[in-house]
Short mmCIF file of N, CA and C in Angstrom, two decimals:
data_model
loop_
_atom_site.label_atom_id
_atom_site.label_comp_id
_atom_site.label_asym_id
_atom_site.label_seq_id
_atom_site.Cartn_x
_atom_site.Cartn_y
_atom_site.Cartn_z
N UNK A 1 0.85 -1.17 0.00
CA UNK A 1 0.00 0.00 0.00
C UNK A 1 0.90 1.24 0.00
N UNK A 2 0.33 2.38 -0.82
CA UNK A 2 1.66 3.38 -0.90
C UNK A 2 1.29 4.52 0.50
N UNK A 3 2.53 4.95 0.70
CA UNK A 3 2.14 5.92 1.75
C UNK A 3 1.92 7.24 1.13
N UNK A 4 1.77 7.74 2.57
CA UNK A 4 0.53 9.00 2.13
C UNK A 4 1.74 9.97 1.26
N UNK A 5 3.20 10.14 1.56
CA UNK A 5 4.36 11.17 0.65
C UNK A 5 4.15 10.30 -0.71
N UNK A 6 4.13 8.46 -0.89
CA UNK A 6 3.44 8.36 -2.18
C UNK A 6 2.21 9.10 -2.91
N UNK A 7 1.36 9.11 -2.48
CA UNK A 7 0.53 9.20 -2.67
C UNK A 7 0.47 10.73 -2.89
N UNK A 8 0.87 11.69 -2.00
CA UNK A 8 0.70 12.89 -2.66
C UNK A 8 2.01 13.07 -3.78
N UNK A 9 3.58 12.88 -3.87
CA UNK A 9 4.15 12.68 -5.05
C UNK A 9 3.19 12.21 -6.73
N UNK A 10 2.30 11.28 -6.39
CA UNK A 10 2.04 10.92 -7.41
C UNK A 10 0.42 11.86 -7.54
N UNK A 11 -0.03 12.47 -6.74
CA UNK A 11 -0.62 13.50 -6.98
C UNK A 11 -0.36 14.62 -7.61
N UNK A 12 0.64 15.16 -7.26
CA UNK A 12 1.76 16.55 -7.44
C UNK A 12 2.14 16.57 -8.88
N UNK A 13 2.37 14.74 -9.74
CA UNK A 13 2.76 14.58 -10.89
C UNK A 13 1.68 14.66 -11.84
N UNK A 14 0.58 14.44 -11.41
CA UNK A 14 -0.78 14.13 -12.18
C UNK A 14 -1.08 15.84 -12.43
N UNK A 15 -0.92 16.80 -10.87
CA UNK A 15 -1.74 17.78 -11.42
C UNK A 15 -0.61 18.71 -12.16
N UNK A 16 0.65 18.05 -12.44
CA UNK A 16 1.67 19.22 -13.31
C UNK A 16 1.46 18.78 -14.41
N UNK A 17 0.87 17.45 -15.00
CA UNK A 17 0.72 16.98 -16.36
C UNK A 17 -1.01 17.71 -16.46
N UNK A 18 -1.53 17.60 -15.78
CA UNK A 18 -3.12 18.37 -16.08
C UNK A 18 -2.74 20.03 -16.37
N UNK A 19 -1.41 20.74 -15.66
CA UNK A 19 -1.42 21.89 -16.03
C UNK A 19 -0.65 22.05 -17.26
N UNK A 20 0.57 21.09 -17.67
CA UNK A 20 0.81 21.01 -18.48
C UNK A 20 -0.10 20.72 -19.82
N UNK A 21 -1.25 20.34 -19.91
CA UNK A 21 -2.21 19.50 -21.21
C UNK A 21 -3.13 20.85 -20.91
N UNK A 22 -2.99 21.43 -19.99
CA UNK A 22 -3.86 23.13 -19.74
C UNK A 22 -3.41 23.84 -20.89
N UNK A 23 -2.02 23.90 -20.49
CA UNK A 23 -1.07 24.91 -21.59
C UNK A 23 -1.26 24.47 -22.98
N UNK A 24 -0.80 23.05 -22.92
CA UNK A 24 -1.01 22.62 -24.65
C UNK A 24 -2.53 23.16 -25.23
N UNK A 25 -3.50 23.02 -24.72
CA UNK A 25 -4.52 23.06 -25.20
C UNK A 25 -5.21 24.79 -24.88
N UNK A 26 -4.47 25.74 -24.49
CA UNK A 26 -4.48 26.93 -24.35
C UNK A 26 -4.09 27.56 -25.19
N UNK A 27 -2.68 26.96 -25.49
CA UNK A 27 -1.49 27.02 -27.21
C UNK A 27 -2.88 27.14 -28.36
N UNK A 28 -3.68 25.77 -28.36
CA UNK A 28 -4.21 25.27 -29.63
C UNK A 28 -5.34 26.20 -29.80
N UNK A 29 -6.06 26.71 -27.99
CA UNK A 29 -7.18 26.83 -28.84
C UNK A 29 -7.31 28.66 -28.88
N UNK A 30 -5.90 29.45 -28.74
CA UNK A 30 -5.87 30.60 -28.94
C UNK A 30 -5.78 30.56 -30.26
N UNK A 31 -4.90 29.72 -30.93
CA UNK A 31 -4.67 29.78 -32.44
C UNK A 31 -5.83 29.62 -33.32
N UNK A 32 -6.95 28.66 -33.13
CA UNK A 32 -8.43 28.30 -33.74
C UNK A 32 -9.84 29.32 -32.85
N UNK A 33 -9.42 30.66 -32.12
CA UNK A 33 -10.76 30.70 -31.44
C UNK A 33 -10.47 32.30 -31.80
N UNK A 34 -11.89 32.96 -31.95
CA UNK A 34 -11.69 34.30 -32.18
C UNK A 34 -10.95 35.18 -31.09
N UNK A 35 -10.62 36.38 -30.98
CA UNK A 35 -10.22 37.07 -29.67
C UNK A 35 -10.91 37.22 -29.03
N UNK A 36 -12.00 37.46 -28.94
CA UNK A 36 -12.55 37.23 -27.54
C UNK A 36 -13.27 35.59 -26.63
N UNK A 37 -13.62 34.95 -27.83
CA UNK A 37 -13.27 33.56 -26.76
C UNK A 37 -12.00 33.60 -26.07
N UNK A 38 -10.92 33.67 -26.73
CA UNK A 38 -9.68 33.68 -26.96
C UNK A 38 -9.29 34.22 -25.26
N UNK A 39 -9.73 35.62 -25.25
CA UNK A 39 -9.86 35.85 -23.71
C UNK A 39 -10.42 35.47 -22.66
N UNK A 40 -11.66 35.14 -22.94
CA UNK A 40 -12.31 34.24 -21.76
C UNK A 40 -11.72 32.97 -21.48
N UNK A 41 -11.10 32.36 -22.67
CA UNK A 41 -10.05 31.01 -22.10
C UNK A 41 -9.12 31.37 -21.37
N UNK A 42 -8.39 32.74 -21.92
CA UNK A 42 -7.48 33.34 -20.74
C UNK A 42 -7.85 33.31 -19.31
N UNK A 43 -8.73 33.83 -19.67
CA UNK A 43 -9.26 34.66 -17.86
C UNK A 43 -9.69 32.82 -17.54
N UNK A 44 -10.40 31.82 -17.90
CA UNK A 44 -10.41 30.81 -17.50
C UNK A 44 -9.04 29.88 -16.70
N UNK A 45 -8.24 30.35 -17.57
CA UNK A 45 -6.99 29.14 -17.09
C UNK A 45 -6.38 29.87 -16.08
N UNK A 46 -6.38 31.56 -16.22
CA UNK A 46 -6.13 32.19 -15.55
C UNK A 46 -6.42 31.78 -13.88
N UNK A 47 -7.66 31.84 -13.79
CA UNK A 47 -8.46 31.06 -12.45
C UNK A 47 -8.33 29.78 -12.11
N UNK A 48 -8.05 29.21 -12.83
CA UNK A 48 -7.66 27.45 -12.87
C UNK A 48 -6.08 27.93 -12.05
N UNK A 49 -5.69 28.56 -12.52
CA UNK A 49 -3.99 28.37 -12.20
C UNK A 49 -4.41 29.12 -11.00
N UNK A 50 -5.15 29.97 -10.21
CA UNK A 50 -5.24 30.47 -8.99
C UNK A 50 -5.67 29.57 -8.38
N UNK A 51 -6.87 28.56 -8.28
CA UNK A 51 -7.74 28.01 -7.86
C UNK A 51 -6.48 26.75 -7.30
N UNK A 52 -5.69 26.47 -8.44
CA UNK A 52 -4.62 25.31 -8.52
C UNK A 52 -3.81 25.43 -6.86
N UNK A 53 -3.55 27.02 -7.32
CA UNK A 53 -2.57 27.43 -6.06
C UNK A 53 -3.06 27.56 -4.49
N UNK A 54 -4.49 27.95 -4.66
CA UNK A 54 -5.06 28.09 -3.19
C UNK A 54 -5.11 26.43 -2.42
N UNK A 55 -5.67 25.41 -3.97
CA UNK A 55 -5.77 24.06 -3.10
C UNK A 55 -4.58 23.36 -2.48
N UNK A 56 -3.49 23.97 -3.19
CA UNK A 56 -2.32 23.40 -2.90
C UNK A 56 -1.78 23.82 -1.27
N UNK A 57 -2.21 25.35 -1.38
CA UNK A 57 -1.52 26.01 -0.37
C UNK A 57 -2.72 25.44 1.32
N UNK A 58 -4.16 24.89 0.85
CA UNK A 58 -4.59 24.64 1.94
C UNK A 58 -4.57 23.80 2.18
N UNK A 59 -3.53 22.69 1.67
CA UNK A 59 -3.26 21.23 1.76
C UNK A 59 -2.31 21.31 2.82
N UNK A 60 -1.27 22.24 2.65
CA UNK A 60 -0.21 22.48 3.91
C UNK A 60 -1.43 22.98 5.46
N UNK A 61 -2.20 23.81 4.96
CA UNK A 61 -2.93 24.62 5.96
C UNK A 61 -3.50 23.00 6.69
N UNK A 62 -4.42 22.41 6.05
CA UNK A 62 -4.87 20.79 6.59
C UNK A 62 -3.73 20.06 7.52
N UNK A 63 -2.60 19.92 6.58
CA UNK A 63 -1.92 19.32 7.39
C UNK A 63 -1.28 19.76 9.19
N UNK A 64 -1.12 20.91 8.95
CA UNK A 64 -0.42 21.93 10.25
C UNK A 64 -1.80 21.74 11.30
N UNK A 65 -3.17 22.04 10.16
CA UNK A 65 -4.60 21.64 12.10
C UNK A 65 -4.51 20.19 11.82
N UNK A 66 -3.94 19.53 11.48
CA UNK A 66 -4.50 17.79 11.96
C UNK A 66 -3.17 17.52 13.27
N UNK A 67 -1.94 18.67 12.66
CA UNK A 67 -0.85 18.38 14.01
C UNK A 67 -1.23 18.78 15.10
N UNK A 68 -1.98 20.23 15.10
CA UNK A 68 -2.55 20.85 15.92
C UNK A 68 -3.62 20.45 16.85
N UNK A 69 -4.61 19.68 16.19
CA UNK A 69 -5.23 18.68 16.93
C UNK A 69 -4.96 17.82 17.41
N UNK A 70 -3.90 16.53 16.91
CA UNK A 70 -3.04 15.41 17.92
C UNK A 70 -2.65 16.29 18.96
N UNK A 71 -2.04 17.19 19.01
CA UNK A 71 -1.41 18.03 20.08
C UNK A 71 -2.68 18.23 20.81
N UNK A 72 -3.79 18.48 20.66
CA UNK A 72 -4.15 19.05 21.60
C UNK A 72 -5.65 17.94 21.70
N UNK A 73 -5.26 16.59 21.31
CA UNK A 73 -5.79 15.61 21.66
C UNK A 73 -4.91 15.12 23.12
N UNK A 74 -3.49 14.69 22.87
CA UNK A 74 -2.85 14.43 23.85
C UNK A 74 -2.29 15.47 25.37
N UNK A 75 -2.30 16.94 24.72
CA UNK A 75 -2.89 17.45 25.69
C UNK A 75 -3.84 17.27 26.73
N UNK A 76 -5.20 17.11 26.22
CA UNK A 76 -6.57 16.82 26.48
C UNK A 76 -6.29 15.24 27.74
N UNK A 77 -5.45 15.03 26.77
CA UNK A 77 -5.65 13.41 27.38
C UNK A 77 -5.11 13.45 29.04
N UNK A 78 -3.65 14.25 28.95
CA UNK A 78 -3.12 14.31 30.23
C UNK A 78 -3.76 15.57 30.70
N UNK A 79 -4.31 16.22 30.87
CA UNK A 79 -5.71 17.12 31.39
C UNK A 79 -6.32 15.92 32.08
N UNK A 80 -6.79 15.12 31.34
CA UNK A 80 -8.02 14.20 32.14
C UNK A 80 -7.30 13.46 32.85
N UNK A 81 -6.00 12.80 32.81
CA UNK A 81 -5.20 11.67 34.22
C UNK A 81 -5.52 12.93 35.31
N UNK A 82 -4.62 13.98 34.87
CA UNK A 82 -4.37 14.98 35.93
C UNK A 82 -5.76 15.20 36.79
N UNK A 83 -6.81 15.43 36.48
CA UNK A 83 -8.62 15.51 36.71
C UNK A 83 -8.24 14.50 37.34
N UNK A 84 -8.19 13.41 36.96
CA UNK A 84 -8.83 11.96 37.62
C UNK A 84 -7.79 12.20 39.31
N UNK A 85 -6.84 12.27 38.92
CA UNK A 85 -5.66 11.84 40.05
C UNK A 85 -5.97 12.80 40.97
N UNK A 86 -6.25 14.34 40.68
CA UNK A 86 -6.76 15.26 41.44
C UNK A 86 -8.22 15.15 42.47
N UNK A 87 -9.14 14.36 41.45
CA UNK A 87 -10.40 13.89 42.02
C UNK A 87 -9.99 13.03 43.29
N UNK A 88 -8.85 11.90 42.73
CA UNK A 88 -8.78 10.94 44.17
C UNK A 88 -7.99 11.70 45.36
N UNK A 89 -7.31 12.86 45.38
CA UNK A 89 -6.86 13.31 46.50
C UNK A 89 -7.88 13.91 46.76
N UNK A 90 -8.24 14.36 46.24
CA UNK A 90 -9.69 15.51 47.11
C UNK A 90 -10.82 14.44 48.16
N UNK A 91 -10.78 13.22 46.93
CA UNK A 91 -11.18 12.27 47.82
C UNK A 91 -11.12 11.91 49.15
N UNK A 92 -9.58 11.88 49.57
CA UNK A 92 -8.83 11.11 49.92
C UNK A 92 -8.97 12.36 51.31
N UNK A 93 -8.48 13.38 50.79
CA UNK A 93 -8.46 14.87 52.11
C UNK A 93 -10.34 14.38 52.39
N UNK A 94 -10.85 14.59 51.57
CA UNK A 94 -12.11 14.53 52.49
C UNK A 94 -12.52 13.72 53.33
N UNK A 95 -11.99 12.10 53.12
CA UNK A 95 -12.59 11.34 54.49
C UNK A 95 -11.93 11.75 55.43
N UNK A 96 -9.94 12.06 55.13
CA UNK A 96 -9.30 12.50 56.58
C UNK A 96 -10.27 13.52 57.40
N UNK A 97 -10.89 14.46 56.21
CA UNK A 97 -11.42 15.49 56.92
C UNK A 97 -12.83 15.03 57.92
N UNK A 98 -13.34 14.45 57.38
CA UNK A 98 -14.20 13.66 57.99
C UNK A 98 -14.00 12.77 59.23
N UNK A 99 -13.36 12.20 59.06
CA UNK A 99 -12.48 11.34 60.52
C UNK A 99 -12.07 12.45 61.53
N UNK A 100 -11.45 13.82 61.02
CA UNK A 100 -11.19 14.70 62.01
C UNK A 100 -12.36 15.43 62.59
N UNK A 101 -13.54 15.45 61.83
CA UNK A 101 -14.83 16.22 62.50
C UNK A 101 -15.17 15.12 63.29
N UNK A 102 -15.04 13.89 62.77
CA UNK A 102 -15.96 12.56 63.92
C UNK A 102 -15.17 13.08 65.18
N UNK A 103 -13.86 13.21 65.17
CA UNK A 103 -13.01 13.25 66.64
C UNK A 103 -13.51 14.27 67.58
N UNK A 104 -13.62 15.48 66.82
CA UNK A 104 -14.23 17.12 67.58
C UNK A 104 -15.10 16.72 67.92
N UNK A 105 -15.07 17.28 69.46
CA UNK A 105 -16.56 17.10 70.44
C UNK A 105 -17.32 18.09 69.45
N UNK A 106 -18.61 18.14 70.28
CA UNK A 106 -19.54 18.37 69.61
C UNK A 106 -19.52 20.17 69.88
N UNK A 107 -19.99 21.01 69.73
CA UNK A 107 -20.21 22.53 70.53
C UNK A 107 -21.31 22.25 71.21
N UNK A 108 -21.39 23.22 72.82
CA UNK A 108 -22.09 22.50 74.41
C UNK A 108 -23.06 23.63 73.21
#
């Protein structure tokens, strides 16, 4: 099974050959299309090649909150021992405390 740096490598290659067959076919169809199709294919690939760059750039953004979350899963996690372990001393002071009120006489 390939790993996930496979897996995006062979992503990374797919979408430089899709931008590459962009260009070829940007080449062809300025040469066969009047000028103003001609521009709207512009302004099209134009946005393709932005659109290209934002997904790329929020692929890093994905990756940095999924670290961000383990972190603050395992955070979370030792939060809750700490809770628990804290619960049993409080426990623990309260019967002493209790055993010390049984001892105190009562007020006359």
């Amino acid at each position: 099974m390939p790993t996930q740096e496979d897996r995006v490598a062979a992503l990374e290659r797919k979408v430089a050959m899709l931008e590459l067959l962009r260009l070829q076919d940007e080449r062809k169809a300025e040469e066969a299309l009047p000028p103003a199709q001609a521009r709207h294919m512009r302004e099209i690939n134009e946005n393709l090649t932005i659109l290209l760059g934002v997904t790329s750039s929020q692929g890093g953004d994905i990756k940095v909150i999924k670290e961000d979350v383990s972190s603050i899963k395992d955070r979370l996690d030792r939060l809750e021992t700490q809770s628990t372990e804290h619960t049993g001393r409080f426990d623990h002071v309260e019967a002493l405390l209790t055993q010390i009120l049984a001892r105190l006489p009562e007020k006359p």
